[in-house]
Every structure is written in C-alpha cells, then in structure tokens.
CSV table of C-alpha atoms in Angstrom, one decimal:
chain,number,residue,atom,x,y,z
A,1,MET,CA,0.0,0.0,0.1
A,2,LYS,CA,1.4,3.3,-1.1
A,3,GLN,CA,1.4,6.1,1.5
A,4,LYS,CA,-0.2,9.3,0.7
A,5,PRO,CA,2.3,12.3,0.3
A,6,PRO,CA,1.8,15.1,2.9
A,7,HIS,CA,-0.1,18.0,1.1
A,8,GLY,CA,-0.6,21.3,2.9
A,9,LEU,CA,0.7,20.4,6.3
A,10,TRP,CA,2.0,24.0,6.5
A,11,LEU,CA,-1.6,24.9,7.3
A,12,ILE,CA,-1.3,23.4,10.7
A,13,ALA,CA,1.8,25.6,11.4
A,14,VAL,CA,0.1,28.8,10.2
A,15,SER,CA,-3.1,27.8,12.2
A,16,PHE,CA,-1.0,27.6,15.4
A,17,PHE,CA,0.9,30.7,14.6
A,18,ILE,CA,-2.5,32.5,14.4
A,19,ALA,CA,-3.6,30.8,17.6
A,20,PHE,CA,-0.4,31.8,19.4
A,21,SER,CA,-0.6,35.4,18.1
A,22,LEU,CA,-4.3,35.6,19.4
A,23,ALA,CA,-3.4,34.1,22.7
A,24,ALA,CA,-0.6,36.9,23.1
A,25,LEU,CA,-2.8,39.7,21.9
A,26,PRO,CA,-3.4,42.0,24.9
A,27,ILE,CA,-7.0,42.7,25.8
A,28,PRO,CA,-8.8,44.8,28.5
A,29,GLY,CA,-8.9,43.3,32.0
A,30,GLN,CA,-12.6,42.5,32.0
A,31,PHE,CA,-12.5,40.6,28.6
A,32,GLN,CA,-9.3,38.6,29.7
A,33,LEU,CA,-11.8,36.3,31.8
A,34,ALA,CA,-13.4,35.3,28.6
A,35,ARG,CA,-10.7,34.9,26.1
A,36,PRO,CA,-11.3,32.0,24.0
A,37,ASP,CA,-8.7,29.2,24.2
A,38,PHE,CA,-7.6,29.4,20.4
A,39,VAL,CA,-4.5,27.2,20.9
A,40,GLY,CA,-6.7,24.5,22.5
A,41,LEU,CA,-9.5,24.9,19.8
A,42,PHE,CA,-7.0,24.3,17.0
A,43,LEU,CA,-5.4,21.4,19.0
A,44,ILE,CA,-8.8,19.7,19.2
A,45,PHE,CA,-9.5,20.5,15.4
A,46,TRP,CA,-6.3,19.0,14.2
A,47,CYS,CA,-6.5,15.9,16.3
A,48,LEU,CA,-10.1,15.5,15.2
A,49,VAL,CA,-9.6,15.9,11.4
A,50,LEU,CA,-5.9,14.4,11.0
A,51,PRO,CA,-5.4,11.9,13.8
A,52,GLU,CA,-2.7,10.2,11.7
A,53,ARG,CA,-0.7,13.3,11.4
A,54,PHE,CA,-1.4,15.3,14.6
A,55,GLY,CA,-1.3,13.3,17.8
A,56,ILE,CA,-0.1,13.3,21.3
A,57,THR,CA,3.6,14.1,20.6
A,58,MET,CA,2.6,17.1,18.4
A,59,ALA,CA,0.2,18.4,21.2
A,60,PHE,CA,3.2,18.0,23.8
A,61,ILE,CA,5.4,20.2,21.4
A,62,VAL,CA,2.6,22.8,21.0
A,63,GLY,CA,2.1,22.7,24.7
A,64,ILE,CA,5.9,23.4,25.4
A,65,LEU,CA,5.9,26.2,22.8
A,66,TYR,CA,2.7,27.7,24.6
A,67,ASP,CA,4.5,27.4,28.0
A,68,THR,CA,7.4,29.5,26.7
A,69,LEU,CA,4.9,32.0,25.1
A,70,ILE,CA,3.0,32.6,28.2
A,71,GLY,CA,5.6,32.0,30.7
A,72,THR,CA,4.2,29.3,32.9
A,73,GLN,CA,6.3,26.4,34.2
A,74,LEU,CA,7.8,24.5,31.4
A,75,GLY,CA,5.7,21.4,30.8
A,76,THR,CA,2.4,22.5,32.3
A,77,TYR,CA,0.6,23.1,29.0
A,78,GLY,CA,2.7,20.2,27.4
A,79,LEU,CA,1.0,17.8,30.0
A,80,VAL,CA,-2.4,19.4,29.6
A,81,PHE,CA,-2.3,19.5,25.8
A,82,SER,CA,-1.1,16.0,25.7
A,83,SER,CA,-4.1,14.9,27.7
A,84,VAL,CA,-6.4,16.8,25.6
A,85,ALA,CA,-5.2,15.3,22.4
A,86,TYR,CA,-5.4,11.9,24.1
A,87,LEU,CA,-9.2,12.5,25.0
A,88,VAL,CA,-9.9,13.7,21.4
A,89,LEU,CA,-8.0,10.8,19.7
A,90,LEU,CA,-9.9,8.4,22.1
A,91,LEU,CA,-13.4,10.0,21.2
A,92,ASN,CA,-12.3,10.7,17.5
A,93,PHE,CA,-14.7,8.3,15.6
A,94,ARG,CA,-17.8,9.3,18.0
A,95,LEU,CA,-16.9,13.1,17.7
A,96,ARG,CA,-17.0,12.8,13.9
A,97,MET,CA,-20.4,11.6,14.0
A,98,TYR,CA,-21.7,14.2,16.2
A,99,PRO,CA,-23.5,17.4,14.8
A,100,LEU,CA,-21.6,20.6,15.6
A,101,GLY,CA,-23.8,21.4,18.7
A,102,GLN,CA,-22.8,18.3,20.3
A,103,GLN,CA,-19.3,18.7,19.2
A,104,ALA,CA,-19.3,22.1,21.0
A,105,MET,CA,-20.6,20.6,24.0
A,106,VAL,CA,-17.8,18.0,24.2
A,107,VAL,CA,-15.2,20.9,23.5
A,108,PHE,CA,-16.6,22.8,26.4
A,109,LEU,CA,-16.1,19.8,28.6
A,110,ILE,CA,-12.6,18.9,27.2
A,111,LEU,CA,-11.6,22.5,27.6
A,112,GLY,CA,-13.1,22.9,30.9
A,113,ILE,CA,-11.2,19.8,32.1
A,114,SER,CA,-7.9,21.2,30.7
A,115,HIS,CA,-8.5,24.6,32.5
A,116,VAL,CA,-9.0,22.7,35.8
A,117,LEU,CA,-5.7,20.7,35.1
A,118,VAL,CA,-3.9,23.8,34.4
A,119,GLN,CA,-5.2,25.6,37.6
A,120,TRP,CA,-4.3,22.5,39.6
A,121,LEU,CA,-0.8,22.3,38.2
A,122,LYS,CA,-0.1,26.1,38.7
A,123,ASP,CA,-1.3,25.7,42.3
A,124,TRP,CA,0.9,22.7,42.6
A,125,PHE,CA,4.0,24.4,41.1
A,126,VAL,CA,3.5,27.6,43.2
A,127,GLY,CA,2.6,26.0,46.4
A,128,GLY,CA,-0.7,27.6,47.1
A,129,ILE,CA,-4.2,27.5,46.1
A,130,THR,CA,-5.2,30.8,44.5
A,131,GLY,CA,-8.9,29.8,43.9
A,132,GLU,CA,-8.9,31.3,40.2
A,133,MET,CA,-11.4,29.0,38.7
A,134,GLN,CA,-12.5,30.4,35.3
A,135,ILE,CA,-14.8,28.5,33.1
A,136,TRP,CA,-15.7,31.3,30.9
A,137,PRO,CA,-12.9,30.7,28.3
A,138,ALA,CA,-14.1,26.9,27.9
A,139,LEU,CA,-17.7,28.3,27.4
A,140,VAL,CA,-16.6,31.2,24.8
A,141,SER,CA,-14.4,28.5,22.9
A,142,ALA,CA,-17.4,26.0,22.7
A,143,LEU,CA,-19.4,29.0,21.1
A,144,ILE,CA,-17.0,29.6,18.5
A,145,TRP,CA,-16.2,26.0,17.8
A,146,PRO,CA,-18.8,25.6,15.0
A,147,TRP,CA,-16.8,28.6,13.1
A,148,ILE,CA,-13.3,27.2,13.8
A,149,TYR,CA,-14.7,24.0,12.4
A,150,GLY,CA,-16.2,25.3,9.4
A,151,ILE,CA,-13.4,27.5,8.4
A,152,GLY,CA,-10.8,24.8,9.1
A,153,ARG,CA,-12.6,22.2,7.0
A,154,ASN,CA,-13.1,24.7,4.1
A,155,LEU,CA,-9.3,25.6,4.3
A,156,MET,CA,-8.5,22.1,4.3
A,157,GLN,CA,-10.5,21.4,1.3
A,158,TYR,CA,-9.0,24.3,-0.5
A,159,PHE,CA,-5.5,23.6,0.1
A,160,ARG,CA,-5.9,19.8,-0.4
A,161,VAL,CA,-4.6,18.9,3.2
A,162,GLN,CA,-4.3,15.3,3.7
C-alpha cells in the first residue's frame, strides 16, 4: 500500500501561529476572563480531522511552545495539551459523527477539564491555592467552535490538506 504524500501540512503551522498570536494579543482586563482558548481549539480541530498526522507528541510540542509564550512552568501546557489530544483521539470516531452543537458541548467539557488541570498544576508548582477557577474561556471557546471547525474544513479542502 502506497503512503499518501503530505499535502498542505504547512496549514497546521500557520493555524498555530495565528492561535499563538491571538493568545498573546493584549485585551482589556474585564474581557481577559472570557478570552477563547484558540490554541486548545486548533489542537482539538487538528486531532479530530487529521489524527494520523497530529497526535499526542505534536500536542506536547505545541504545549511546550505555549508554555514559553505565556511564561508558565515548562511542561504545564505540554502535559495538559497531551491529555487533551489523548481525549480527542480516544473519542475521535464518535466526535466525527456528532453534529456541531454536540461537538461544541464536548469541546466545552474537554477545555473545561484542561483549564481545571492547568489551575491544579499552577497551584501545585506555586505551592498555594489561588482559587482562580475560570470556566468562561471554555464556554466562549465552545461557542466559537462551529466557526473554527467550518473555516478549518473549508481551508483543508481548498489547500487539499491530507
């Protein structure tokens, strides 16, 4: 069996560059609590549509890069994004069959779990409990999931990403 040549895989790198740029973009304080988790959304998207090319190792690498971008302890987001990728890969075939509304609910749960894990790891590394539990980023991310999925699928078809 002949293996397919990778077409358009540069789109993954460009999408994460955009996600990192949106994560680093400064926004006012009251809106900071509801900033969508663009890196997590693109991570879920690529694990869902290209599981054979984007998996746990790539998620760990993206997490390490995200740790260096936002200045958390090295490995925090590497561990969390690896866990997110594992969950998405575990539920891959089931998630693909869901309509976008149900996918958004699962995205909300997965990103909510990831935010809880990040908070626990931050509290563990710092040595105290800060009590900063924000679920708003997961909720806003779930609300924009249909647009991310639709735009991503259209770009994949246009650039013939395989």
